[in-house]
Short mmCIF file of C-alpha atoms in Angstrom, two decimals:
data_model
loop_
_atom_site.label_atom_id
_atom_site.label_comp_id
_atom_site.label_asym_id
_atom_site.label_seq_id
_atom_site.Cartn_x
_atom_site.Cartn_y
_atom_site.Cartn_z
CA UNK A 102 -41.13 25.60 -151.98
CA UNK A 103 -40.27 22.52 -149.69
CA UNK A 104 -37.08 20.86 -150.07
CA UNK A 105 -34.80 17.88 -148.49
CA UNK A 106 -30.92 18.13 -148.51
CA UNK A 107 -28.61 15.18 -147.83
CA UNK A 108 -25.29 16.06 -147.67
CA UNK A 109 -23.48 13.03 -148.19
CA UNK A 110 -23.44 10.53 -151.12
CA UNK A 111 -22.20 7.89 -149.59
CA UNK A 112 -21.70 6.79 -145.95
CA UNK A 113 -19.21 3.96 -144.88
CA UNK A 114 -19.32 2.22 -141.64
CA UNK A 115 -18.54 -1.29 -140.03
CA UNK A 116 -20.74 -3.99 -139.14
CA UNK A 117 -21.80 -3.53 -135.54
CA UNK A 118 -21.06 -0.09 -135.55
CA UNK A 119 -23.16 3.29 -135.10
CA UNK A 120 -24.55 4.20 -138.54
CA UNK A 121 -25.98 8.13 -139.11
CA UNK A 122 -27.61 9.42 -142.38
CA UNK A 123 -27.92 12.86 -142.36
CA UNK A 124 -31.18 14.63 -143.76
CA UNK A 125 -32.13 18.55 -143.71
CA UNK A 126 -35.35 19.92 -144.71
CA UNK A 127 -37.39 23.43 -145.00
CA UNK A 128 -40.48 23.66 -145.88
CA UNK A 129 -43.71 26.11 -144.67
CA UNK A 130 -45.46 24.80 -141.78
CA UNK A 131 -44.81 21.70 -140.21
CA UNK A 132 -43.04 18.90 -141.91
CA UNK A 133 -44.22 15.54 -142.34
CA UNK A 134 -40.62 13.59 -142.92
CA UNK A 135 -40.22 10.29 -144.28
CA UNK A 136 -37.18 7.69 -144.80
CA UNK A 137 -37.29 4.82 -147.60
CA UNK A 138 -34.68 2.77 -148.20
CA UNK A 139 -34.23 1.81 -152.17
CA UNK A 140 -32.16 -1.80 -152.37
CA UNK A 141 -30.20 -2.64 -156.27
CA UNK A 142 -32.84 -2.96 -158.67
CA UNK A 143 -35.87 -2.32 -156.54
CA UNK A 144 -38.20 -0.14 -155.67
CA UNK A 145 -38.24 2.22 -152.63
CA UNK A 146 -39.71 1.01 -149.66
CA UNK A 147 -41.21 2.98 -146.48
CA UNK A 148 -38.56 2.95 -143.24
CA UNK A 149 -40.36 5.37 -140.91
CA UNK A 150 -42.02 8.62 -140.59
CA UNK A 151 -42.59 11.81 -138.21
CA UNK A 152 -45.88 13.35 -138.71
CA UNK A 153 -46.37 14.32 -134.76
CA UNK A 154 -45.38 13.69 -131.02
CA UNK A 155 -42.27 12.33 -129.77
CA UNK A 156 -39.06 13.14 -131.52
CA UNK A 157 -37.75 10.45 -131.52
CA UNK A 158 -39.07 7.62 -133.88
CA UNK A 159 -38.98 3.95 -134.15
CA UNK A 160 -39.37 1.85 -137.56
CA UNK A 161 -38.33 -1.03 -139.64
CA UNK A 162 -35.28 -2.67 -139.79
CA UNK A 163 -33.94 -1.45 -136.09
CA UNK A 164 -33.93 2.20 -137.92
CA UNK A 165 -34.77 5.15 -136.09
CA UNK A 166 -34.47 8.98 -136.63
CA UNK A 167 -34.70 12.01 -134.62
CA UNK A 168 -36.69 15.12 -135.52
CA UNK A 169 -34.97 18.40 -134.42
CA UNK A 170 -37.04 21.47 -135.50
CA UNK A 171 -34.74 24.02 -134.52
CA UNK A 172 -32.38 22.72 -136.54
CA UNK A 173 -34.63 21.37 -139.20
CA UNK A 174 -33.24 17.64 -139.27
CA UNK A 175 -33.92 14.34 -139.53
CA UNK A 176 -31.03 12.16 -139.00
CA UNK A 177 -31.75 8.08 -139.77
CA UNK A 178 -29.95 6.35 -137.15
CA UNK A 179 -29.33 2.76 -136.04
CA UNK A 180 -27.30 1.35 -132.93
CA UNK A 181 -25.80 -1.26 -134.70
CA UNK A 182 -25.26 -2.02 -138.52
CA UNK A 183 -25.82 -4.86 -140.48
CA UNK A 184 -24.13 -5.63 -144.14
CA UNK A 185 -27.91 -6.47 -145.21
CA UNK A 186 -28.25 -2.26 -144.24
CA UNK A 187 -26.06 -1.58 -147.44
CA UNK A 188 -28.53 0.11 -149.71
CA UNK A 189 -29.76 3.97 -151.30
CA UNK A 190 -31.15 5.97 -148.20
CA UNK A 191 -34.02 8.49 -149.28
CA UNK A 192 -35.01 11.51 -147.12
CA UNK A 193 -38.22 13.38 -147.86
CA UNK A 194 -40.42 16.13 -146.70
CA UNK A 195 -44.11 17.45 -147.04
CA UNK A 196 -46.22 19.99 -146.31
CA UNK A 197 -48.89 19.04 -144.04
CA UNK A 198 -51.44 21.02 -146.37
CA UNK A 199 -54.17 20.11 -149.16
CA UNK A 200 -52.60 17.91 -151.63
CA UNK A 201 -49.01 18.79 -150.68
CA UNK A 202 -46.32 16.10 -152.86
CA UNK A 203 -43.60 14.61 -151.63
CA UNK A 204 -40.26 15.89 -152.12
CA UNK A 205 -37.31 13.46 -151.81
CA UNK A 206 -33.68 14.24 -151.80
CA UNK A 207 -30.81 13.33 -153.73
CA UNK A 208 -30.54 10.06 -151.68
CA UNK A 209 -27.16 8.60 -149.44
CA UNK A 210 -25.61 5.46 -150.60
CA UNK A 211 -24.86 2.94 -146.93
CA UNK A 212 -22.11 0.76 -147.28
CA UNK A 213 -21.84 -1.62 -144.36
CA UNK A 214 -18.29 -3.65 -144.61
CA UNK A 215 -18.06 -7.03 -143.09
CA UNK B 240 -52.38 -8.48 -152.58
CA UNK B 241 -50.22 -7.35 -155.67
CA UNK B 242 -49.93 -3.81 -154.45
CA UNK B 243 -48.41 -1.52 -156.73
CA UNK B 244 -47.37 -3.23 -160.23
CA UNK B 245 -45.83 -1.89 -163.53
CA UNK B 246 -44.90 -3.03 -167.05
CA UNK B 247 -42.54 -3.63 -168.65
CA UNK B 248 -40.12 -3.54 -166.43
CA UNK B 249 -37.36 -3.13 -169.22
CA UNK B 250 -37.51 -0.88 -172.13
CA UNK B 251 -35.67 0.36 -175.17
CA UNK B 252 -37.11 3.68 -177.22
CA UNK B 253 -35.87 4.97 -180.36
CA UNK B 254 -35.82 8.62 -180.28
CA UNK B 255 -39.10 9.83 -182.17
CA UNK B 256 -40.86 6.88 -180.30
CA UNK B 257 -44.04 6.82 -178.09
CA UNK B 258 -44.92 4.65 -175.83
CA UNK B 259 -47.28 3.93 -172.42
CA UNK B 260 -45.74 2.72 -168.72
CA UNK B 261 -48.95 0.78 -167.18
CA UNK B 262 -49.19 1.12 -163.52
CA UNK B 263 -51.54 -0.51 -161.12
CA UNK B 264 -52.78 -1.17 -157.82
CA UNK B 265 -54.99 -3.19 -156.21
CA UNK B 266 -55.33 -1.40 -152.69
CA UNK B 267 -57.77 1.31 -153.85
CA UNK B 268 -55.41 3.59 -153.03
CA UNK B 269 -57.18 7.20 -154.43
CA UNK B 270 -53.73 9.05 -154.87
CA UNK B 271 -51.44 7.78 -157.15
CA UNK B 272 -48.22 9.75 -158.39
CA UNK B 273 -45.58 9.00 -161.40
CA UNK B 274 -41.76 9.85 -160.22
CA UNK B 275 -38.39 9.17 -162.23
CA UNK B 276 -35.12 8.45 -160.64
CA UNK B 277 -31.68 9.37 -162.43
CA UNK B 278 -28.58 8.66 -160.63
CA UNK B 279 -27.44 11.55 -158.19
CA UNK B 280 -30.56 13.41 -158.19
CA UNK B 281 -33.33 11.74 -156.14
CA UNK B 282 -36.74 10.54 -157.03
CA UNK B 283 -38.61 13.85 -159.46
CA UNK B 284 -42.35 14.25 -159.35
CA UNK B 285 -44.16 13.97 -162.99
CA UNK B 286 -47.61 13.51 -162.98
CA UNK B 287 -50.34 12.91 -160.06
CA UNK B 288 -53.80 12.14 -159.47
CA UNK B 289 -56.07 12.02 -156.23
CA UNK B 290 -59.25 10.32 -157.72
CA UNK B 291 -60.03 9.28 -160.85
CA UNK B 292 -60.63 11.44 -163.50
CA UNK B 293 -58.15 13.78 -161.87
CA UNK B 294 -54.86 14.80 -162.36
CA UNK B 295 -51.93 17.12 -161.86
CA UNK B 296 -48.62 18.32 -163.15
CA UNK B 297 -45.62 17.58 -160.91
CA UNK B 298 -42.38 19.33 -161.04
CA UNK B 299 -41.06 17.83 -164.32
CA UNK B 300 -44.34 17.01 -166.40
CA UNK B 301 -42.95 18.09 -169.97
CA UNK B 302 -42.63 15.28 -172.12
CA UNK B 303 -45.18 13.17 -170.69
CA UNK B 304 -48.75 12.61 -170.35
CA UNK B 305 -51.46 10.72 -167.99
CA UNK B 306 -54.57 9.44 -167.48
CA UNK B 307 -56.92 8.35 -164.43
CA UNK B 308 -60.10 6.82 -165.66
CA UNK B 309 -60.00 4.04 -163.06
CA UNK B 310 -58.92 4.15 -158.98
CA UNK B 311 -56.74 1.16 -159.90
CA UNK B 312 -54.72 2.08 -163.14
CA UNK B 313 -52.74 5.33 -163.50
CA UNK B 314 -50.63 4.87 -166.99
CA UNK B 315 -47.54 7.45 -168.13
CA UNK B 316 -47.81 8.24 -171.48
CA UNK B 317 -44.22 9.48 -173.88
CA UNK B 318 -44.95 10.89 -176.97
CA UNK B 319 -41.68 11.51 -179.20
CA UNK B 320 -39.24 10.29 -177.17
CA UNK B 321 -35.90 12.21 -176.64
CA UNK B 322 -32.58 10.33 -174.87
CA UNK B 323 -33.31 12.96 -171.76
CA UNK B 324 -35.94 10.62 -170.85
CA UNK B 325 -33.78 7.79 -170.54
CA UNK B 326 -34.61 6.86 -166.54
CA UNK B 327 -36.07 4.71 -164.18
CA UNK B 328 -39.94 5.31 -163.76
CA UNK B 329 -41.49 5.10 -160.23
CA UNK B 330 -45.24 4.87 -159.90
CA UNK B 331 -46.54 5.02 -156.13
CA UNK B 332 -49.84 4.91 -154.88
CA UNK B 333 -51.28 6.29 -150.97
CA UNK B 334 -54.57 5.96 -149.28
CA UNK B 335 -55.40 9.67 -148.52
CA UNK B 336 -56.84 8.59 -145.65
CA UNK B 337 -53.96 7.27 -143.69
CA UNK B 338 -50.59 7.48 -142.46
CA UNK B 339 -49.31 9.01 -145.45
CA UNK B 340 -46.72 6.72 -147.24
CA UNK B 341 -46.63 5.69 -150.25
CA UNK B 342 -46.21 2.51 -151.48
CA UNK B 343 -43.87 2.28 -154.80
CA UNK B 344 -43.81 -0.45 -157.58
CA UNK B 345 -40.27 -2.30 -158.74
CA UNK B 346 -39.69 0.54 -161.63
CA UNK B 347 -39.97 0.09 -165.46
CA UNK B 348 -36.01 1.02 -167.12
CA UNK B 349 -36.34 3.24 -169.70
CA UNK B 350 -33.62 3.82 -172.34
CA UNK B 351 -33.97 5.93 -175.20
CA UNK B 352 -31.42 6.18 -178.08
#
C-alpha cells in the first residue's frame, strides 16, 4: 500500500522568508508525487509534480520541490513567501502502475504573517 | 471551459435521508474519481471510474454508490444517511492520457444530522 506522511499541521513563516513543507512517501516502484494547494472554501488545485528527470522541480506560484529517493521526500519549497501563500498544502503519491489512485496526505496548513 | 462542476454546493441531510452529488466535466476527461475531505485527515478515495460504464471502489466506498453512463457526468449516490458522512465531497476528473493531475471541482458541504 502507498502512502504520504506530512509531519506538520501547520507551518508559520514571515513574508519574504524561506518557506519548507515537508512531505514523505513509500510506495512500490517509482513514485509519481504531486503538490496541490487547497485555499478557504475551495477546491484543490495542481502546484507541481515529479513523474521523471531532474530532481528538482519548478511550478506555479514560484513553488518548487525536491525529490530525494533515498530518503523518500518531497519537500515544497519557495525562496521567498508571500501572505497570498497562506493556504492547506496537500502532498500525494502514486504508483506508476495500471490504474494506480492517488493517495494524499493529511495536508499542512501555511501561514504567511505580514 | 467549465471544467469540473458540482451541485449543490451546500447541503443539509436528515439521518435516514438519500440523496445524489452531481458532478461534471466538460474536458472529456475518461477518469473521474469521488474523494471526501474531513478536517485533519486529508482528501479519502470513494468511488472511481476510467470510462464510462466503469467503476471502482476506493478506500472508503461503504455508504455510497456511483454511476458512469456518460464520459461527462460521474454522480455520488447516499442512501440512508448517517452523521459520519457529514464532509466535504471532492469530485476530480484526469485525462489518462496526460500528465497525470487531476483537476478538482469547488466541493459540495455535506451535513447530516
Amino acid at each position: 500500500a502507498q502512502s504520504v506522511a506530512q509531519p506538520e499541521d501547520q507551518v508559520n513563516v514571515a513574508e519574504g522568508n524561506p518557506l519548507t513543507v515537508k512531505c514523505t512517501y513509500s510506495v512500490s516502484g517509482n513514485p509519481y508525487l504531486f503538490w496541490y494547494v487547497q485555499y478557504p472554501n475551495r477546491g484543490l488545485q495542481f502546484l507541481l509534480k515529479y513523474i521523471t528527470g531532474d530532481n528538482l522541480v519548478k511550478g506555479s506560484y514560484g513553488f518548487e520541490a525536491e525529490f530525494n529517493k533515498s530518503q523518500t521526500s518531497f519537500h515544497l519549497k519557495k525562496p521567498s513567501a508571500l501572505v497570498s501563500d497562506s493556504a492547506l498544502y496537500f502532498c500525494a503519491v502514486r504508483a506508476n502502475s495500471g490504474y494506480s489512485t492517488l493517495t494524499f496526505g493529511k495536508g499542512t496548513m501555511l501561514l504567511v504573517s505580514p | 471551459n467549465a471544467g469540473v462542476t458540482q451541485t449543490p454546493k451546500f447541503r443539509i441531510l436528515k439521518i435516514g435521508q438519500s440523496m445524489t452529488l452531481q458532478c461534471a466535466q466538460d474536458m472529456n476527461h475518461n477518469y473521474m474519481y469521488w474523494y471526501r475531505q474531513d478536517p485533519g485527515m486529508g482528501l479519502k478515495l470513494i468511488y472511481y471510474s476510467v470510462g464510462a460504464g466503469i467503476t471502482d471502489k476506493g478506500e472508503v466506498p461503504n455508504g455510497y454508490n456511483v454511476s458512469r453512463s456518460t464520459t461527462e457526468d460521474f454522480p455520488l449516490r447516499l442512501e440512508l444517511a448517517a452523521p459520519s458522512q457529514t464532509s466535504v465531497y471532492f469530485c476530480a476528473s484526469r485525462d489518462p492520457g496526460s500528465s497525470y493531475e487531476q483537476y478538482f471541482g469547488p466541493g459540495t458541504r455535506l451535513t447530516v444530522t
